[in-house]
Coordinates of C-alpha atoms in Angstrom, one line a residue:
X1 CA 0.0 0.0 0.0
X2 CA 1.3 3.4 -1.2
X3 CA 0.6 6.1 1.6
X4 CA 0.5 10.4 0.7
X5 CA 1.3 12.7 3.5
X6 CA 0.6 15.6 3.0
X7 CA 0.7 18.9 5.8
X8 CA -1.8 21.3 6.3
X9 CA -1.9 24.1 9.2
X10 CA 1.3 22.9 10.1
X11 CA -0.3 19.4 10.8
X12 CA 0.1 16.2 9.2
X13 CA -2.6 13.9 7.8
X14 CA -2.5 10.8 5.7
X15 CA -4.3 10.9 2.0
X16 CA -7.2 8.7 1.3
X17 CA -8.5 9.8 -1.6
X18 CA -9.6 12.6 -3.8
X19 CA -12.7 14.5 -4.0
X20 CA -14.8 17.3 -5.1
X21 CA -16.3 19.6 -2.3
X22 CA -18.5 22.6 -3.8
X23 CA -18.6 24.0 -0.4
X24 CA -15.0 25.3 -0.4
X25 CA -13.5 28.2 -2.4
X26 CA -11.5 25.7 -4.6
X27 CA -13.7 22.4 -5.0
X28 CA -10.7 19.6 -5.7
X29 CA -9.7 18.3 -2.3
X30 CA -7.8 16.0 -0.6
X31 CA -9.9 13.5 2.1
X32 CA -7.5 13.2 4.7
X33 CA -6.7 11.9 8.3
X34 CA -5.2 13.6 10.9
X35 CA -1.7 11.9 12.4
X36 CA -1.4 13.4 15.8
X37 CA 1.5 12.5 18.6
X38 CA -1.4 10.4 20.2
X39 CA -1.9 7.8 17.9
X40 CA 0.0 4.5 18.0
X41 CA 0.8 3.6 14.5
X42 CA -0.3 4.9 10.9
X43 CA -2.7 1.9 10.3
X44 CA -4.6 2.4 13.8
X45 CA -4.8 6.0 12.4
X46 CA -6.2 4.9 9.0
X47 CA -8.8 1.8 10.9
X48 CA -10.1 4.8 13.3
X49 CA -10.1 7.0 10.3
X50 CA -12.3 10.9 11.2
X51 CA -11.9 12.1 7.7
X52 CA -11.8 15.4 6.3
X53 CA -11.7 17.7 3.1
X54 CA -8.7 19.7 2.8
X55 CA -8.6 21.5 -0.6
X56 CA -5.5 20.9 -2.8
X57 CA -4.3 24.4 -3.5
X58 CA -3.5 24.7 0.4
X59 CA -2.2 21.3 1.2
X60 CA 1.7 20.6 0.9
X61 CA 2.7 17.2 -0.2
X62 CA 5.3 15.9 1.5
X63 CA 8.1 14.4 -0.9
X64 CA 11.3 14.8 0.8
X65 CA 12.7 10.9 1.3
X66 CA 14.5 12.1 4.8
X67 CA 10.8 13.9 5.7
X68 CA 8.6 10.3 4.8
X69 CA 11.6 8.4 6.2
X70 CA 10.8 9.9 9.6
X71 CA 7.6 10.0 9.7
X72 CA 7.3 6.2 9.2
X73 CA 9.8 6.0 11.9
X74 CA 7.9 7.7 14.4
X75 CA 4.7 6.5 13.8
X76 CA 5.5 3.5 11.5

């Protein structure tokens, strides 16, 4: 399984999927889950899973190998 972080509001969240909310000033979002310091692992995260809409234009992917590399260290 592939995994997309992404941070928004200087949190992070896990990708799930795309979407298109017409509530929001730009429609194409991405449905994410929060990953907070509280959660055990990244698949407890995704089985709990209180998603939300986060719109693409204001969401920064996270592609830096060192950045994903500790991520999945710290909550892997």
């Amino acid at each position: 399984m592939k995994l997309r972080f992404i941070e928004y509001e200087s949190s992070l969240y896990i990708v799930i999927g795309l979407t298109y909310d017409t509530t929001k000033d730009y429609p194409d979002c991405f449905v994410a889950i929060p990953l907070d310091a509280t959660c055990k692992n990244i698949f407890s995260t995704l089985i709990i899973g209180h998603s939300i809409n986060i719109p693409i234009v204001y969401a920064n992917e996270i592609t830096d190998k060192n950045k994903l590399l500790m991520i999945l260290v710290l909550y892997g």
